[in-house]
Amino acid sequence: MSIFKRNKKQSDRTKAAPKPSYTRYVVKMWFLYFLGLAAVAAVFWMAARGWLGPMPDFEDLENPKTALATEIISADGQTLGKFFRQNRTPVSYDELPPHLVHALVSTEDERFYDHPGIDAKSTVRAVAFLGKRGGGSTITQQLAKLLFHKEGSKNILERIKQKIKEMVISVRLERQYTKDEIITMYMNTYDWGHQAVGIRSAARIYFGKEPRELDIDEAATLVGMLKNSSLYNPLKRPELVKKRRNVVFHQMYRNGYLTEAQKDSLQQLPLRINFTPEMHDTGIATYFRERVRRFMKKWVREHPKPDGSYYNIYTDGLKIYTSIDSRMQRNAEKAVEEHMKNLQKEFFRQGKNNKTFPFVGLSQKQIAQLMDRAMRQSDRWRVMEKAGIPEDSIRKSFETPQKMRIFSWDGEIDTVMTPYDSIRYYKSFLRAGLMSMEPSTGFVKAWVGGINFKHFKYDHVDQGARQVGSTFKPFVYATAIAQKHLSPCDSFPNTPYTIKKGRWGLTKSWTPKNAGGQYGGWLTLKEALANSVNVITARLIDMVGPKPVIDMVKKMGIKSEIPYAPSIALGTPDIKLYEMVGAFNTFANQGQYIEPVYILRIEDKNGKVLYEYKPVTRDVLSPQIAYVVTNLLEGVTQYGSGARLRHTYMKNSPVYKRAVTGYPYAFKNPIAGKTGTTQNQSDGWFIGYVPNLVTGVWVGGEDRAVHFRSIAYGQGATMALPIWALYMKKNYADKELGVSDKPFKRPPGVDINLDCEKPSDSPTGQPEDSPLEDL
């Protein structure tokens, strides 16, 4: 009984015990949840207000501050080069191939078109697994990072703040831009390394293409590099980049942009890289680009922005449209390279027995003085002197061997050499310049200032004035024909000629000599100019005087100083190649001078025109006189010093085999031109033209004492003419260039006799140019 009662009491107590309540736990849980949401919202609100650090305002989002490269564009629409601190040139969405966009979205942000800038699913996954199963950043967040704070902080708290700010900015960007615009901005902003900032630079540098030309495997390679372009560097780690590219293919298959068969096939492709770096010292038209830079440096000072500040050619994204044709420019550079490499080989061969090489005719004392000037003018000397280093220490540094990379025609060479020896080494290389222009417009089509811009900065088109030799003679002939109404068929005695002391300001009598001292008989003006006969040119300038000749060449754009002396007839003045080509262009342009033009238009990054060229022209000669001079100059290439453009019978000549690169040329079309050679063969010239293209070439050493010993190798017909010939052959091979092979157009009203009898043989034997002698 007692047992029963005890059990009953226990049962009663059990029934009376209250049920446990979870309400307060649920309330706490919801409180903490909403508190967390409120905290997160507060953090984002504070970030939006800028309390976690500066945030971009509307203007910053509308116009993100990105440095844009200034682009130099050729007449045929090719990029010649850029001025940049960051090599970025933006493209539009239409220029991105669809497979590039598909690869990007598949790999970097699969739900890109569905989220408002933040992908909640990816963010939660990244937080839950600490990023081990993929990051949480959307394309928009990556763009926000690139635009507004670049690298992520290594401080964990600071990085969290950055992530929060990225999310806020991403939402703002999504509100302000379309999805296509965000993709375009991202692709224009990312840095792929090797100065490849933005998709256009990346496509050009890694594949030598424009973005729209990228194949699917190339697009996938660039998208794969987005993970980390320093790590996934195709030049350093090609196998790693290939694996990453194949991951991109898998993602494209996963998202329905590729079939399985396409994916498998593409993954078998080798990694294709065509590395084409874009640096200031490399690429096409390097000397011309530097000329443009000098032009722009002056232009920006003279044309400020509306707010008074100056344009920055390295960051403002200007577009400079030029007259250069990239195809003709490449032809010109290739012609210079082919001939100069060959000519230099012969110059080195002949210099082996010269104890003072590369100098000819200088004493050891003169060489020491020349080298001393070269040291003092070097960058090394200037930098050390500016740093306050004593002169004896500076001189000692020039005698201390150092590791250096030097130029050679077979590629750069790593060596150990004293700076003094390197100066002498570089002086042993012959230099060259070429400029080509269109007669009717003045547009410069090709500009080669030297043999290698990286190692030889001096521009021999418009920086260096050199003695012009016989290329000056056509100006004397033109003046005499215009003033005296002479005909190319008029004859003069080929005999020694003296201009007496006191005439034309001479302090002593002047009797020039012909090359080789060859005289005799009578020559027509056409024969005399064709064979560069000095004595007949002297007769002509004595007939008209120096002043009319000087006045005429000044009207033809020659700004270099021309001394008042009859000796100018034989080419004693130092004149720039740029000026000489512009002057010869007057003959080709029917007597009208037109200033050479190389910058046609400048636009800002939005396409607003800031500058447009205006042609500068003036009449110098009548069309009839200009045509007569052209007829004279045709004789030079028919049977004079330029006849090697046409004949083929010197194939076995040692000179032609060794130094006349590309011979025979066998031109059949009309060509007007003139060779030029100066005293001791220090300078070789050839300026020639066809109806729609005028081209001038100069070749010589940095110092006048650097030259060939013999005129056979040192004359303009050997040093310069082959470059002209090679260049024109390449131009004619490209029919799209439209270089004329037609006769020169004869203007109405030519009443001067041009139909001379067939010229006699040259009085000096095989035609060669006449160097200056006994001036």
Short mmCIF file of C-alpha atoms in Angstrom, two decimals, residues 571-729:
data_model
loop_
_atom_site.label_atom_id
_atom_site.label_comp_id
_atom_site.label_asym_id
_atom_site.label_seq_id
_atom_site.Cartn_x
_atom_site.Cartn_y
_atom_site.Cartn_z
CA GLY A 571 77.07 71.45 -102.64
CA THR A 572 79.21 72.91 -99.88
CA PRO A 573 76.27 73.88 -97.61
CA ASP A 574 75.13 71.66 -94.74
CA ILE A 575 71.40 71.00 -95.20
CA LYS A 576 68.92 68.65 -93.52
CA LEU A 577 67.51 65.73 -95.47
CA TYR A 578 64.02 66.95 -94.51
CA GLU A 579 64.69 70.26 -96.28
CA MET A 580 66.29 68.68 -99.33
CA VAL A 581 63.37 66.31 -99.94
CA GLY A 582 60.92 69.20 -99.54
CA ALA A 583 62.92 71.25 -102.04
CA PHE A 584 63.12 68.46 -104.65
CA ASN A 585 59.39 67.96 -104.15
CA THR A 586 58.94 71.40 -105.74
CA PHE A 587 60.22 70.02 -109.04
CA ALA A 588 57.85 67.06 -108.81
CA ASN A 589 54.91 69.31 -107.85
CA GLN A 590 55.10 71.44 -110.99
CA GLY A 591 57.10 74.22 -109.40
CA GLN A 592 54.94 74.74 -106.33
CA TYR A 593 56.56 74.31 -102.91
CA ILE A 594 54.40 72.59 -100.32
CA GLU A 595 55.66 72.27 -96.78
CA PRO A 596 56.12 68.63 -95.73
CA VAL A 597 53.22 67.52 -93.51
CA TYR A 598 53.32 64.62 -91.09
CA ILE A 599 50.64 65.41 -88.47
CA LEU A 600 47.20 65.73 -90.00
CA ARG A 601 44.90 65.92 -87.00
CA ILE A 602 44.89 65.68 -83.21
CA GLU A 603 41.82 64.58 -81.25
CA ASP A 604 41.14 64.27 -77.53
CA LYS A 605 39.96 61.00 -76.00
CA ASN A 606 36.34 61.84 -76.84
CA GLY A 607 37.06 62.50 -80.52
CA LYS A 608 36.98 66.29 -80.35
CA VAL A 609 39.32 67.77 -82.96
CA LEU A 610 42.00 69.88 -81.28
CA TYR A 611 44.24 70.50 -84.30
CA GLU A 612 44.02 70.11 -88.05
CA TYR A 613 46.83 70.90 -90.45
CA LYS A 614 46.63 73.71 -92.97
CA PRO A 615 48.82 73.34 -96.06
CA VAL A 616 51.57 75.90 -96.59
CA THR A 617 52.29 76.43 -100.27
CA ARG A 618 53.97 78.96 -102.56
CA ASP A 619 54.86 79.13 -106.21
CA VAL A 620 58.59 78.99 -106.88
CA LEU A 621 58.96 77.96 -110.54
CA SER A 622 56.58 77.81 -113.44
CA PRO A 623 55.25 74.32 -114.24
CA GLN A 624 57.19 74.50 -117.50
CA ILE A 625 60.57 75.18 -115.85
CA ALA A 626 59.90 72.51 -113.21
CA TYR A 627 59.20 70.01 -115.99
CA VAL A 628 62.43 70.94 -117.75
CA VAL A 629 64.40 70.34 -114.55
CA THR A 630 62.64 67.00 -114.15
CA ASN A 631 63.65 66.14 -117.70
CA LEU A 632 67.27 66.96 -116.82
CA LEU A 633 67.10 64.78 -113.73
CA GLU A 634 65.70 61.88 -115.75
CA GLY A 635 69.01 61.90 -117.58
CA VAL A 636 70.82 61.12 -114.32
CA THR A 637 69.05 57.76 -114.08
CA GLN A 638 69.20 57.06 -117.81
CA TYR A 639 72.93 57.37 -118.45
CA GLY A 640 74.48 59.26 -115.56
CA SER A 641 75.53 58.61 -111.98
CA GLY A 642 72.14 57.00 -111.24
CA ALA A 643 72.10 54.70 -114.26
CA ARG A 644 72.68 51.65 -112.09
CA LEU A 645 68.98 51.83 -111.30
CA ARG A 646 68.45 50.58 -114.84
CA HIS A 647 71.49 48.73 -116.18
CA THR A 648 72.30 45.11 -115.39
CA TYR A 649 75.77 44.63 -116.89
CA MET A 650 77.81 45.14 -113.67
CA LYS A 651 76.80 41.91 -111.94
CA ASN A 652 80.37 40.67 -111.74
CA SER A 653 81.87 43.90 -110.41
CA PRO A 654 83.39 43.42 -106.90
CA VAL A 655 81.95 46.79 -105.82
CA TYR A 656 78.45 45.84 -106.94
CA LYS A 657 78.68 42.38 -105.39
CA ARG A 658 79.85 43.67 -102.03
CA ALA A 659 78.18 47.03 -101.63
CA VAL A 660 75.37 47.66 -104.13
CA THR A 661 72.73 45.70 -102.25
CA GLY A 662 70.01 44.12 -104.39
CA TYR A 663 71.60 44.94 -107.75
CA PRO A 664 70.46 44.68 -110.53
CA TYR A 665 67.29 46.73 -110.04
CA ALA A 666 66.27 46.92 -113.71
CA PHE A 667 63.78 49.76 -113.37
CA LYS A 668 62.02 50.52 -116.66
CA ASN A 669 59.79 53.43 -115.63
CA PRO A 670 60.70 57.14 -115.73
CA ILE A 671 62.71 58.23 -112.68
CA ALA A 672 64.18 61.65 -111.97
CA GLY A 673 66.96 61.90 -109.42
CA LYS A 674 70.36 63.11 -108.38
CA THR A 675 73.26 61.53 -106.54
CA GLY A 676 75.56 63.46 -104.26
CA THR A 677 79.00 62.80 -102.80
CA THR A 678 81.02 65.14 -100.59
CA GLN A 679 84.72 65.68 -99.99
CA ASN A 680 86.51 62.45 -99.03
CA GLN A 681 83.27 60.49 -99.48
CA SER A 682 82.03 61.61 -96.05
CA ASP A 683 78.42 61.83 -97.26
CA GLY A 684 76.49 59.87 -99.85
CA TRP A 685 73.13 61.12 -101.15
CA PHE A 686 70.44 60.10 -103.56
CA ILE A 687 67.17 61.97 -104.03
CA GLY A 688 64.85 60.50 -106.62
CA TYR A 689 61.22 60.76 -107.60
CA VAL A 690 58.43 59.39 -109.73
CA PRO A 691 55.24 61.36 -110.46
CA ASN A 692 53.63 60.72 -107.06
CA LEU A 693 56.50 60.01 -104.68
CA VAL A 694 59.71 61.86 -103.78
CA THR A 695 62.30 60.07 -101.64
CA GLY A 696 65.66 61.19 -100.32
CA VAL A 697 68.40 59.08 -98.74
CA TRP A 698 71.57 60.10 -96.92
CA VAL A 699 74.34 57.76 -95.70
CA GLY A 700 77.54 58.63 -93.82
CA GLY A 701 79.43 58.36 -90.57
CA GLU A 702 78.69 60.23 -87.37
CA ASP A 703 82.01 62.05 -87.92
CA ARG A 704 83.18 63.22 -91.32
CA ALA A 705 86.43 61.33 -90.78
CA VAL A 706 84.50 58.05 -90.82
CA HIS A 707 84.23 57.09 -94.48
CA PHE A 708 85.37 54.78 -97.25
CA ARG A 709 88.77 55.52 -98.75
CA SER A 710 87.67 55.10 -102.37
CA ILE A 711 84.93 56.84 -104.30
CA ALA A 712 83.84 53.52 -105.79
CA TYR A 713 82.43 52.56 -102.38
CA GLY A 714 81.93 56.00 -100.90
CA GLN A 715 79.91 57.74 -103.62
CA GLY A 716 76.20 58.40 -103.27
CA ALA A 717 75.41 55.90 -106.02
CA THR A 718 76.88 53.13 -103.85
CA MET A 719 76.07 54.28 -100.32
CA ALA A 720 72.59 55.82 -100.73
CA LEU A 721 71.06 54.87 -104.06
CA PRO A 722 70.62 51.15 -103.20
CA ILE A 723 68.35 52.07 -100.28
CA TRP A 724 66.17 54.12 -102.62
CA ALA A 725 66.07 51.27 -105.11
CA LEU A 726 65.19 48.61 -102.53
CA TYR A 727 62.50 50.84 -101.04
CA MET A 728 60.89 51.54 -104.40
CA LYS A 729 61.03 47.89 -105.45
#
